[in-house]
Tab-separated table of C-alpha atoms in Angstrom:
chain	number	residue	atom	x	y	z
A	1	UNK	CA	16.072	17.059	-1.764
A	2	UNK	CA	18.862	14.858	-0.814
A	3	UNK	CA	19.830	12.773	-4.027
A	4	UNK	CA	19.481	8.675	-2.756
A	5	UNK	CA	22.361	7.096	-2.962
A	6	UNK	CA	23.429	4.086	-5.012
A	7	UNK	CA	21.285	1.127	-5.998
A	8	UNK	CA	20.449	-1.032	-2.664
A	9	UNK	CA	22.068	1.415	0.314
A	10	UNK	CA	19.490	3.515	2.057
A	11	UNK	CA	19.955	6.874	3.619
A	12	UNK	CA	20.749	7.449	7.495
A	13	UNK	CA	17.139	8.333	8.018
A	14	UNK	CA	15.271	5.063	6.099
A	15	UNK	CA	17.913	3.239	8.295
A	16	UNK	CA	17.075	4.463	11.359
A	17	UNK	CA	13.119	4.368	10.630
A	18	UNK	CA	14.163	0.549	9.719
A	19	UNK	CA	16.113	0.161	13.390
A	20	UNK	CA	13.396	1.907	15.151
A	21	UNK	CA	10.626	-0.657	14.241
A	22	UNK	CA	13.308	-3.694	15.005
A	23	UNK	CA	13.483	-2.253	18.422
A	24	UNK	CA	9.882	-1.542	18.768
A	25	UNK	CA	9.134	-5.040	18.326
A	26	UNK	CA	12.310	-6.387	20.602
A	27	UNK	CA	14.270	-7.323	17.909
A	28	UNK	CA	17.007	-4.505	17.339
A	29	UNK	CA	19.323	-2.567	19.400
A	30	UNK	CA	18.681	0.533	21.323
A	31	UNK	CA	22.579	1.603	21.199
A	32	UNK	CA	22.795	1.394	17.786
A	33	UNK	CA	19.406	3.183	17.211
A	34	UNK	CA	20.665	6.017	19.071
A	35	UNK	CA	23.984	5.859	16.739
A	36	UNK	CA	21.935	6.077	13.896
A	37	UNK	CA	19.695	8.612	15.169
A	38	UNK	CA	22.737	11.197	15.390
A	39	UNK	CA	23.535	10.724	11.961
A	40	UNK	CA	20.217	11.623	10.691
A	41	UNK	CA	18.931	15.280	9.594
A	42	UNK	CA	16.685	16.108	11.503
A	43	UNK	CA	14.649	18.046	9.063
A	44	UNK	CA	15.063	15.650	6.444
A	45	UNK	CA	13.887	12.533	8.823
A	46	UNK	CA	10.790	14.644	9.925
A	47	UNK	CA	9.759	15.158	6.161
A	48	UNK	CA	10.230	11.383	5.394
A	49	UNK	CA	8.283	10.654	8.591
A	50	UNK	CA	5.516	12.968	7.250
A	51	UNK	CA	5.897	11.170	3.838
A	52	UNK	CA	5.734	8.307	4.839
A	53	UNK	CA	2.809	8.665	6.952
A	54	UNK	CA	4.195	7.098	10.073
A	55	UNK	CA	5.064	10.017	12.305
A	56	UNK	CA	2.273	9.593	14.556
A	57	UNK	CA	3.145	5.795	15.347
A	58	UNK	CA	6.924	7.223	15.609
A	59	UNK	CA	5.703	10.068	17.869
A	60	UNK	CA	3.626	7.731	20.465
A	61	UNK	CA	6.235	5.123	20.890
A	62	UNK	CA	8.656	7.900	22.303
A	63	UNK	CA	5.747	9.980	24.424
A	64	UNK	CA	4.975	6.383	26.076
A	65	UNK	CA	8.506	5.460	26.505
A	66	UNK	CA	8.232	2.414	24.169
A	67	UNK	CA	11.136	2.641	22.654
A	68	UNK	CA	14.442	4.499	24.204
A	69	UNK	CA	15.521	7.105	22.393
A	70	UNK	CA	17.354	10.680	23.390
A	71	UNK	CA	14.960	12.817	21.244
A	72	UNK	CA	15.755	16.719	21.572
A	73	UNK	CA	13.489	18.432	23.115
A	74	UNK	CA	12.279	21.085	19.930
A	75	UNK	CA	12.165	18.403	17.493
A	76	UNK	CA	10.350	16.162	20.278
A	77	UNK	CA	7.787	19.624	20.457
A	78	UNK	CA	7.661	19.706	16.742
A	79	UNK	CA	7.026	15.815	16.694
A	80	UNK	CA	3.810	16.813	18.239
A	81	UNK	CA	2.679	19.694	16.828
A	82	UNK	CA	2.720	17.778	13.293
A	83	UNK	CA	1.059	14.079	14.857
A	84	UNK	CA	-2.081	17.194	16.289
A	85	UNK	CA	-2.487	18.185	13.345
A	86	UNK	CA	-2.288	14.634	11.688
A	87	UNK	CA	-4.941	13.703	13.860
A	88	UNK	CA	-7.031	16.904	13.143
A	89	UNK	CA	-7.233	15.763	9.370
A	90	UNK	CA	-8.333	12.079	9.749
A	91	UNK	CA	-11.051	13.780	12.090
A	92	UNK	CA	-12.040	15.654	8.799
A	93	UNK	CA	-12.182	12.421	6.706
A	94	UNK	CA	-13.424	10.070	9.796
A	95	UNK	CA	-16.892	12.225	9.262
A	96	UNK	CA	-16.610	12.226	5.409
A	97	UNK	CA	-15.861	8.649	5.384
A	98	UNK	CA	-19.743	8.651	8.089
A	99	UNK	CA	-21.451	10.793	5.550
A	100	UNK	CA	-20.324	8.772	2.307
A	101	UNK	CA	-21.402	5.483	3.990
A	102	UNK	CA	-24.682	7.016	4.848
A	103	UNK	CA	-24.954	8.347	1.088
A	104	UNK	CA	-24.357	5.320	0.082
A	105	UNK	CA	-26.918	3.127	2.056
A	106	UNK	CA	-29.801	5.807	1.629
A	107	UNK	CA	-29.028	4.920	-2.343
A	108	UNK	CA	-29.241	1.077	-1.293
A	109	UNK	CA	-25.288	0.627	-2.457
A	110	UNK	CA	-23.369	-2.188	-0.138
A	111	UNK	CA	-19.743	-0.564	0.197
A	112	UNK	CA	-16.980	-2.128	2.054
A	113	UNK	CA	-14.188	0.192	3.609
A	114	UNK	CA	-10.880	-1.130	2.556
A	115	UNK	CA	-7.795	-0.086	4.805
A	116	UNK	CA	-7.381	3.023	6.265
A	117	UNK	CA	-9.945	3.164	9.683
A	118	UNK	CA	-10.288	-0.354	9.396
A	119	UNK	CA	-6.302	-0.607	10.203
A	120	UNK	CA	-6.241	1.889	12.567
A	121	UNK	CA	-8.758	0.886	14.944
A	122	UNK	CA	-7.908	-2.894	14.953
A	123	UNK	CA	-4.343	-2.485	15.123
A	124	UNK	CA	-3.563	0.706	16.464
A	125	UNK	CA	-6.213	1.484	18.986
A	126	UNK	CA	-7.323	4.729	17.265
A	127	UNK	CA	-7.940	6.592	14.319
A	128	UNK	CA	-4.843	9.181	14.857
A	129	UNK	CA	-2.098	7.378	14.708
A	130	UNK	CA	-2.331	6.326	11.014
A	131	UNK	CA	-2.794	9.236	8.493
A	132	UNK	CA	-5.145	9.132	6.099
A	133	UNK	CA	-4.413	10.317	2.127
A	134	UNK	CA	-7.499	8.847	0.749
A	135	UNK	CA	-10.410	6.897	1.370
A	136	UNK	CA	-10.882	3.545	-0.343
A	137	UNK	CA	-13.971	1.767	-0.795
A	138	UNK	CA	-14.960	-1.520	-2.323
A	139	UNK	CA	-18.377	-2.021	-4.514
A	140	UNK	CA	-20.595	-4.071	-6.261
A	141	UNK	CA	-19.265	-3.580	-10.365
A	142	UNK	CA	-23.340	-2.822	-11.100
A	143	UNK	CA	-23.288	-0.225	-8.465
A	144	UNK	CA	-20.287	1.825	-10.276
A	145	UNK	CA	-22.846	4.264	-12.100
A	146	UNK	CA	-24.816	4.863	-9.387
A	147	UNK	CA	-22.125	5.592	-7.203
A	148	UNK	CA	-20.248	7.627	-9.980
A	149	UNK	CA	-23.693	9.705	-10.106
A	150	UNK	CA	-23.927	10.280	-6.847
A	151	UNK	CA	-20.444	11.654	-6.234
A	152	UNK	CA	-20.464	13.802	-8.762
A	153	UNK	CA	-23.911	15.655	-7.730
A	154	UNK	CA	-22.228	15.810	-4.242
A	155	UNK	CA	-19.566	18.383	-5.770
A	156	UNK	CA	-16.699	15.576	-6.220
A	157	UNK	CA	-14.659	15.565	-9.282
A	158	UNK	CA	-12.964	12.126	-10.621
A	159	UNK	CA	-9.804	12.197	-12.693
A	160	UNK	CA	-6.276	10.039	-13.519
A	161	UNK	CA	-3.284	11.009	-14.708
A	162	UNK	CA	-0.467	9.478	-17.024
A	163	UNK	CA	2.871	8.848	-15.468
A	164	UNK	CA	4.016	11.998	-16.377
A	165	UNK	CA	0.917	13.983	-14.222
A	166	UNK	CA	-0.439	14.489	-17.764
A	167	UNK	CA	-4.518	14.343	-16.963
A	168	UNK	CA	-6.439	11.317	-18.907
A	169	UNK	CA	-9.069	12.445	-21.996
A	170	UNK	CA	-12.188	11.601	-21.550
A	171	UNK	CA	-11.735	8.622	-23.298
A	172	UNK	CA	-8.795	7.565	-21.956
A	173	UNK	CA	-10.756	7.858	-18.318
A	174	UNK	CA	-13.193	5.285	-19.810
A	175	UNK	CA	-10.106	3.183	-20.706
A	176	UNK	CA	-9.030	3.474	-17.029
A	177	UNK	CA	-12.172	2.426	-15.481
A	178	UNK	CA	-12.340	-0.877	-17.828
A	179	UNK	CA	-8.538	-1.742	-17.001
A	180	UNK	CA	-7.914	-1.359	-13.748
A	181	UNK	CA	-11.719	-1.090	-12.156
A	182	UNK	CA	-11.188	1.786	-10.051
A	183	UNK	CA	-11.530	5.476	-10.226
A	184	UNK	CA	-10.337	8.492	-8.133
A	185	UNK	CA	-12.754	11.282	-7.029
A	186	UNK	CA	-11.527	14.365	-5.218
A	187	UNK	CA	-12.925	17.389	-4.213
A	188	UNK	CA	-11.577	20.621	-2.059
A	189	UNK	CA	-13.522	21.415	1.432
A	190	UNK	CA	-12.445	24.157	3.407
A	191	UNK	CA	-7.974	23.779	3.517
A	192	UNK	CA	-8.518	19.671	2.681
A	193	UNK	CA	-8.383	18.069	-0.286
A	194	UNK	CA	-10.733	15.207	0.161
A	195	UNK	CA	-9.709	11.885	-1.453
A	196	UNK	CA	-11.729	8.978	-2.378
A	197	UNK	CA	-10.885	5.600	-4.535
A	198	UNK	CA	-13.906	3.247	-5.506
A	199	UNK	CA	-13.037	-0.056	-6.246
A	200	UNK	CA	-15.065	-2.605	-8.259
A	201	UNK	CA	-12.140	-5.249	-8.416
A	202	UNK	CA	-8.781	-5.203	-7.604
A	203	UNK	CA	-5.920	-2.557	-9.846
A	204	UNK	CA	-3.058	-4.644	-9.722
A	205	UNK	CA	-4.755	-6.767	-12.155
A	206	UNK	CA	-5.329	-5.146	-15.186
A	207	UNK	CA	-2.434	-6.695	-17.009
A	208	UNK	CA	-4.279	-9.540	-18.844
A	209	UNK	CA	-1.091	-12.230	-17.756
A	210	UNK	CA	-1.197	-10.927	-14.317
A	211	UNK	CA	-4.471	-11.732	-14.127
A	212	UNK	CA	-4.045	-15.597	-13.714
A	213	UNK	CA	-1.733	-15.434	-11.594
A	214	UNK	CA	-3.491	-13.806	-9.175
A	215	UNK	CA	-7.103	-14.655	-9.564
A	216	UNK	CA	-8.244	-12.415	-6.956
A	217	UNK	CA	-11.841	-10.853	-8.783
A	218	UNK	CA	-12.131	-14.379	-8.358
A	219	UNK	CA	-12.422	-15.066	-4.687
A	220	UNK	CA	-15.452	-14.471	-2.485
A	221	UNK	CA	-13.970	-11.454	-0.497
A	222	UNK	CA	-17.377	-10.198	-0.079
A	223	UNK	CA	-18.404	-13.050	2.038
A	224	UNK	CA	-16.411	-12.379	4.904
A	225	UNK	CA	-17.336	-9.059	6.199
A	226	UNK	CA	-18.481	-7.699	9.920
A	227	UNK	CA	-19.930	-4.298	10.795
A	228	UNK	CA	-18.449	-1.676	13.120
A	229	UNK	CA	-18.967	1.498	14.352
A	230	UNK	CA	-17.747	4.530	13.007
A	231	UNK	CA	-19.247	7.870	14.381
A	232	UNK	CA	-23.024	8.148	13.815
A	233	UNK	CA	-23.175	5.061	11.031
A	234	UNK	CA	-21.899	1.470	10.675
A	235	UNK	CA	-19.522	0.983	8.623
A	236	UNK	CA	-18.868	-2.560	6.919
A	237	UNK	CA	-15.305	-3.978	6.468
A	238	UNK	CA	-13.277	-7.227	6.008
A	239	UNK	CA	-12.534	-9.477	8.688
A	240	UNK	CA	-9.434	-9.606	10.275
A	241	UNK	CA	-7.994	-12.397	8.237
A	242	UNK	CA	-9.461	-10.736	4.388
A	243	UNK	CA	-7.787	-7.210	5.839
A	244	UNK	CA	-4.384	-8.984	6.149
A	245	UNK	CA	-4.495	-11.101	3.329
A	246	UNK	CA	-5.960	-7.387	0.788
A	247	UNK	CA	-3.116	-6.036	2.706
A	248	UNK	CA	-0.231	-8.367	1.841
A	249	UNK	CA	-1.642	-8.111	-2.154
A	250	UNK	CA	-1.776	-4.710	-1.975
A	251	UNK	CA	1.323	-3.629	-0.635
A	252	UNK	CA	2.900	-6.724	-2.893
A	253	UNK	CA	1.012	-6.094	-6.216
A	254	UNK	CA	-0.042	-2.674	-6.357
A	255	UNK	CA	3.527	-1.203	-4.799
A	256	UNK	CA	5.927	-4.165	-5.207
A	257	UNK	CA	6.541	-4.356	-1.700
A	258	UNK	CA	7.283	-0.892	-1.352
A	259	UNK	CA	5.783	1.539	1.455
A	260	UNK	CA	6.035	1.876	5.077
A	261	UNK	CA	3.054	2.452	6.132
A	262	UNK	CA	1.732	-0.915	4.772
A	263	UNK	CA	4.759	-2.644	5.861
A	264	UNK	CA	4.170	-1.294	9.312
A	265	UNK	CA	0.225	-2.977	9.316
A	266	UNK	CA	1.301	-6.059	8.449
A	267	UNK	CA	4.126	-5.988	11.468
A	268	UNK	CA	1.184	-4.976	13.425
A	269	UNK	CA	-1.501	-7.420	12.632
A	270	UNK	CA	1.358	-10.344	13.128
A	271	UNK	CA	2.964	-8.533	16.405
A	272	UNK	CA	-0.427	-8.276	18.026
A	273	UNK	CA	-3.517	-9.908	16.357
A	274	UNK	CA	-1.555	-13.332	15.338
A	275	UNK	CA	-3.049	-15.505	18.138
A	276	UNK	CA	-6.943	-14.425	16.935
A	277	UNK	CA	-6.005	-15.125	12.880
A	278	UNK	CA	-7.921	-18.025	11.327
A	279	UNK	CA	-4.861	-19.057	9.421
A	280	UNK	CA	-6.733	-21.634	7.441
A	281	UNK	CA	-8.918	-19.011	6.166
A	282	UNK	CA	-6.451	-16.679	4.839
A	283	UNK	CA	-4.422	-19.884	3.459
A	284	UNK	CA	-8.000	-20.515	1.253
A	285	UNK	CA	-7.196	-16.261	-0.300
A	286	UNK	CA	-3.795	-17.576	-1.262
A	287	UNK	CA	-4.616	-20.002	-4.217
A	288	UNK	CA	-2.321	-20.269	-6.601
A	289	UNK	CA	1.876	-20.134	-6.564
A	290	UNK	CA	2.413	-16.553	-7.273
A	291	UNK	CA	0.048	-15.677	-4.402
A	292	UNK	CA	1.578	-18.350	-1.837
A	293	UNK	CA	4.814	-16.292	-2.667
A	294	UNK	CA	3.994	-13.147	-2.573
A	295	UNK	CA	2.660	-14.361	0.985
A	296	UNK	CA	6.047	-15.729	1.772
A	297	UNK	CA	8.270	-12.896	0.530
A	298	UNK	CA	5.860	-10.263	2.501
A	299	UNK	CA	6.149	-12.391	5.943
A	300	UNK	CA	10.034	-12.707	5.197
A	301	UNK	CA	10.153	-9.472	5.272
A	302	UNK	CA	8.082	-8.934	8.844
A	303	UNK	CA	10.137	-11.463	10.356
A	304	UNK	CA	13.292	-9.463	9.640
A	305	UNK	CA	11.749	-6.594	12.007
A	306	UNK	CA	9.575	-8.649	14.441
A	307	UNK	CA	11.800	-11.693	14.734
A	308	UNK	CA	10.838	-15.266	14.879
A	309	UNK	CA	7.137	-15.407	16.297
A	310	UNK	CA	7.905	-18.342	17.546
A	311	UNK	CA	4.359	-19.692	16.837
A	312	UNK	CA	2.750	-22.925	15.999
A	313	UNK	CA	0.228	-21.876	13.709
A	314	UNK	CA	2.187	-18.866	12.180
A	315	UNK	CA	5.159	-21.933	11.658
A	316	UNK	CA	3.111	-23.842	10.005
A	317	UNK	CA	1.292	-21.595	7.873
A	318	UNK	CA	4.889	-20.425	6.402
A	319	UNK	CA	5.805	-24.105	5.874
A	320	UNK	CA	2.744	-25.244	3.802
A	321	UNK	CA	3.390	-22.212	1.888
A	322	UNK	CA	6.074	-24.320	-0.321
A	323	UNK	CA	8.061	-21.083	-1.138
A	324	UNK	CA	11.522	-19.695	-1.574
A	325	UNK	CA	13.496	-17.590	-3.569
A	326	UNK	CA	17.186	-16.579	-4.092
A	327	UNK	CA	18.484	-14.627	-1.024
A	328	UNK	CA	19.529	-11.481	-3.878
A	329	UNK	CA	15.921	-11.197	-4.901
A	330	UNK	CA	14.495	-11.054	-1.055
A	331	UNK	CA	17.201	-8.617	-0.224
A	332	UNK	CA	16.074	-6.363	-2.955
A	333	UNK	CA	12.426	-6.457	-1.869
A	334	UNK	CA	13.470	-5.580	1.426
A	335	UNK	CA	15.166	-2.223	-0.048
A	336	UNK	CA	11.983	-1.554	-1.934
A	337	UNK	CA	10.756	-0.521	1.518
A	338	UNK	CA	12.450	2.948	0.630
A	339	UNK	CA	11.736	3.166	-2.965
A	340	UNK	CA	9.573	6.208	-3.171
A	341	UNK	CA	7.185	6.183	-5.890
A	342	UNK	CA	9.572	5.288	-8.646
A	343	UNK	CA	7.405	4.529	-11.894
A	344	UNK	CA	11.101	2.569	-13.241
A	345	UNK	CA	12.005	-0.062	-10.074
A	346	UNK	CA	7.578	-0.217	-9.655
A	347	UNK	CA	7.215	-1.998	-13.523
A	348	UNK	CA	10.484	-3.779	-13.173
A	349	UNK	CA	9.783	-4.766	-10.163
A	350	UNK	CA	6.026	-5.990	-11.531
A	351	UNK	CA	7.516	-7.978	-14.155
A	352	UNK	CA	9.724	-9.698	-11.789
A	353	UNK	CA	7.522	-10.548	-9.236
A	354	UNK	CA	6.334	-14.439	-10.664
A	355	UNK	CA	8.241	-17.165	-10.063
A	356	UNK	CA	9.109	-18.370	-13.798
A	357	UNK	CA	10.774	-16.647	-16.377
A	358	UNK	CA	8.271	-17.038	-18.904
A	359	UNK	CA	5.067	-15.610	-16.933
A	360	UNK	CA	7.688	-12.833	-15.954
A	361	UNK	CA	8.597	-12.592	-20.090
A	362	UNK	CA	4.343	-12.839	-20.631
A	363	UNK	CA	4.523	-9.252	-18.312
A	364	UNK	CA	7.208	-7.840	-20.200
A	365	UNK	CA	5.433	-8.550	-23.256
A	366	UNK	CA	2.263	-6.945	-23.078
A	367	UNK	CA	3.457	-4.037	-21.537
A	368	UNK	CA	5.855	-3.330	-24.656
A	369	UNK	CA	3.614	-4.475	-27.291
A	370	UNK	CA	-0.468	-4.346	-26.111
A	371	UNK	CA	-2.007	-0.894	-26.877
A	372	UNK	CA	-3.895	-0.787	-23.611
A	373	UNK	CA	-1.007	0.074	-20.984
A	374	UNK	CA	0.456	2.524	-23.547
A	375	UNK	CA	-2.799	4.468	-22.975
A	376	UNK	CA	-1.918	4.920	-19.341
A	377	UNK	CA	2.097	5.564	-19.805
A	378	UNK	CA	2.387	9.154	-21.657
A	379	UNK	CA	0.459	12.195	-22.322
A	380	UNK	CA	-1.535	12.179	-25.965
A	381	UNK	CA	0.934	14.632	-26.970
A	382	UNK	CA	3.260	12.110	-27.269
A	383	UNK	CA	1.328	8.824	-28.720
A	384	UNK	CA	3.116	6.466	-31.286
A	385	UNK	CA	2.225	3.875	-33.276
A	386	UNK	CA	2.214	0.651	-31.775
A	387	UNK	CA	5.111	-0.626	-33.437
A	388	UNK	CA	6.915	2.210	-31.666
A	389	UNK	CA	5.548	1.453	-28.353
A	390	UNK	CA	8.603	-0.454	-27.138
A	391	UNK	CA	10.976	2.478	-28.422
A	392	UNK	CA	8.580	4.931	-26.374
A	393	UNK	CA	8.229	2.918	-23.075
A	394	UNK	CA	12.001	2.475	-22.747
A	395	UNK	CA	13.279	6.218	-23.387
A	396	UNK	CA	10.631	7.116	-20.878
A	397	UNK	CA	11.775	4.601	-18.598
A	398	UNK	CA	15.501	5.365	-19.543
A	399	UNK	CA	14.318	9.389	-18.655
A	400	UNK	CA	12.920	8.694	-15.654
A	401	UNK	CA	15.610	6.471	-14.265
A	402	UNK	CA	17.808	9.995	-14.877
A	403	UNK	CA	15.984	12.022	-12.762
């Protein structure tokens, strides 16, 4: 693998992916897309395509001449081979994600579908063009056991793993489910590996500061639902306005503003769906500061791609938002977009997400000293007391930022 090179300067490929959504949405230039283009690896930008999960939205622009670009014609063929067989997989969890649903009322358990199908029919017109890793789903906290139960009996296995892939103990999987009030099931069918998150509240809260800041368990999410159809079943999922707002929070708090695939809904929902938004409403799921700016920074961000929207309502949304922060900070959000899954610039990052230096401190501090998030950083093998916490989580952090 190509090493990345230094702090805040992406690779040709991230910069062309960048270029090629500015000029999707009107706002870059095709001349120096194509200059960029013949810089890239061609191998190398197919795997971070794949990666990334955006290949199929890369792919269709091109085959319907959306965006100009001199593509040759065996990586063009290859293109669409992989975006087939991209599509052939989310065909394999489209009737998993039927069946569960099914399950799942037959057992008399509400679940809500978070993401995933949801996004791809509103915003890109079908279910291929946005792979699938997973299938999230949002439930009553009561219904957890059931649910749990029933998954299991249907051959699914749940699990977690430390930062360092290290599986959780038993007990350390009970620890997981009472922090962050989620749990991942998996199980193998045929040549897929089927994926599924329940959620019972919302991960990125489990550090107890955090958890003020963002008061999300506490908003009525629940209450602004609609039904659609998805194969043989209905399927229930947010509204428009609650699947942009979970999606700003999620790709904010859980990844710190790093992943394209969630960048690329959000540019979606704004380029296309922003005239049908009840801005008001999703104004009412930002409460406090630190969500008003997480709001901000994330639509920064869009506009950067898309462009001024040059729209009332979107204008005036981003004005009662109140919000700023030091051009440095925004820029190094924006390179987050091509941070991989780095466990080092993800906490960092999470502890300097609020706005004031001592919430950000109130972060730091119960990640070095509380017991809890120790549980979830390193294998058992390597436990220390909690005195020795601090010295633990920074060699591992120090180690990691090595590699």
């Amino acid at each position: 693998m190509p090493r990345r090179p230094m702090l805040l300067h992406w690779t040709p490929e991230e910069s062309f992916m960048y270029e090629f959504l500015r000029e999707y949405y009107s706002f870059g230039s095709s001349g120096r897309l194509q200059a960029l283009f013949d810089h890239c690896n061609p191998s190398e930008l197919t795997r971070q395509l794949i990666r990334k999960d955006v290949l199929p939205f890369f792919f269709a622009r091109l085959a319907n001449g959306e965006v100009p670009l001199r593509l040759p014609s065996d990586l063009f063929r290859n293109w669409k081979i992989l975006s087939g067989q991209m599509a052939l997989h989310n065909m394999v969890f489209e009737r998993e994600c039927a069946r569960l649903v099914g399950l799942f009322q037959a057992a008399g358990i509400r679940s809500v579908l978070l993401k995933g199908f949801s996004h791809a029919k509103r915003l890109y017109g079908d279910n291929s063009q946005r792979p699938l890793q997973d299938l999230d789903f949002l439930i009553n906290a009561e219904d957890y056991a059931l649910v749990k139960s029933l998954l299991l009996q249907d051959g699914y296995e749940y699990s977690a793993t430390c930062d360092d892939g290290t599986p959780l103990a038993p007990a350390e999987l009970t620890l997981w489910e009472q922090l962050l009030k989620e749990m991942h099931f998996s199980k193998v069918q045929g040549c897929y590996h089927l994926n599924i998150d329940m959620h019972w509240g919302f991960s990125a809260l489990w550090w107890a500061p955090v958890r003020s800041l963002y008061p999300l368990d506490q908003l009525h999410w629940l209450q602004f639902t609609e039904k659609a159809p998805l194969l043989h079943t209905a399927v229930e999922w947010f509204t428009p306005e609650l699947h942009f707002a979970q999606s700003i929070y999620h790709f904010a708090l859980n990844n710190v503003f790093n992943g394209l695939k969630w960048f690329l809904d959000l540019c979606q929902y704004l380029a296309l769906m922003r005239d049908q938004l009840d801005w008001e409403l999703i104004g009412r799921f930002a409460p406090t500061r630190e969500c008003k700016l997480v709001f901000w920074i994330a639509l920064m961000l869009v506009f950067e791609v898309t462009g001024p929207l040059k729209d009332q309502k979107v204008d005036r949304f981003v004005r009662e938002l109140h919000c700023s922060i030091p051009a440095p900070l925004l820029t190094l959000y924006k390179y987050r977009l091509f941070a991989g899954q780095s466990v080092v610039s993800k906490h960092v990052g999470s502890v300097l997400l609020p706005a004031r230096w001592k919430d950000r401190l109130a972060v730091a501090r119960f990640m070095l000293f509380d017991p809890a998030p120790m549980q979830l950083w390193n294998s058992a093998a390597a436990r220390q007391t909690r005195m020795l916490q601090p010295v633990r989580i920074v060699s591992r952090l120090l180690r990691l930022a090595r590699r």
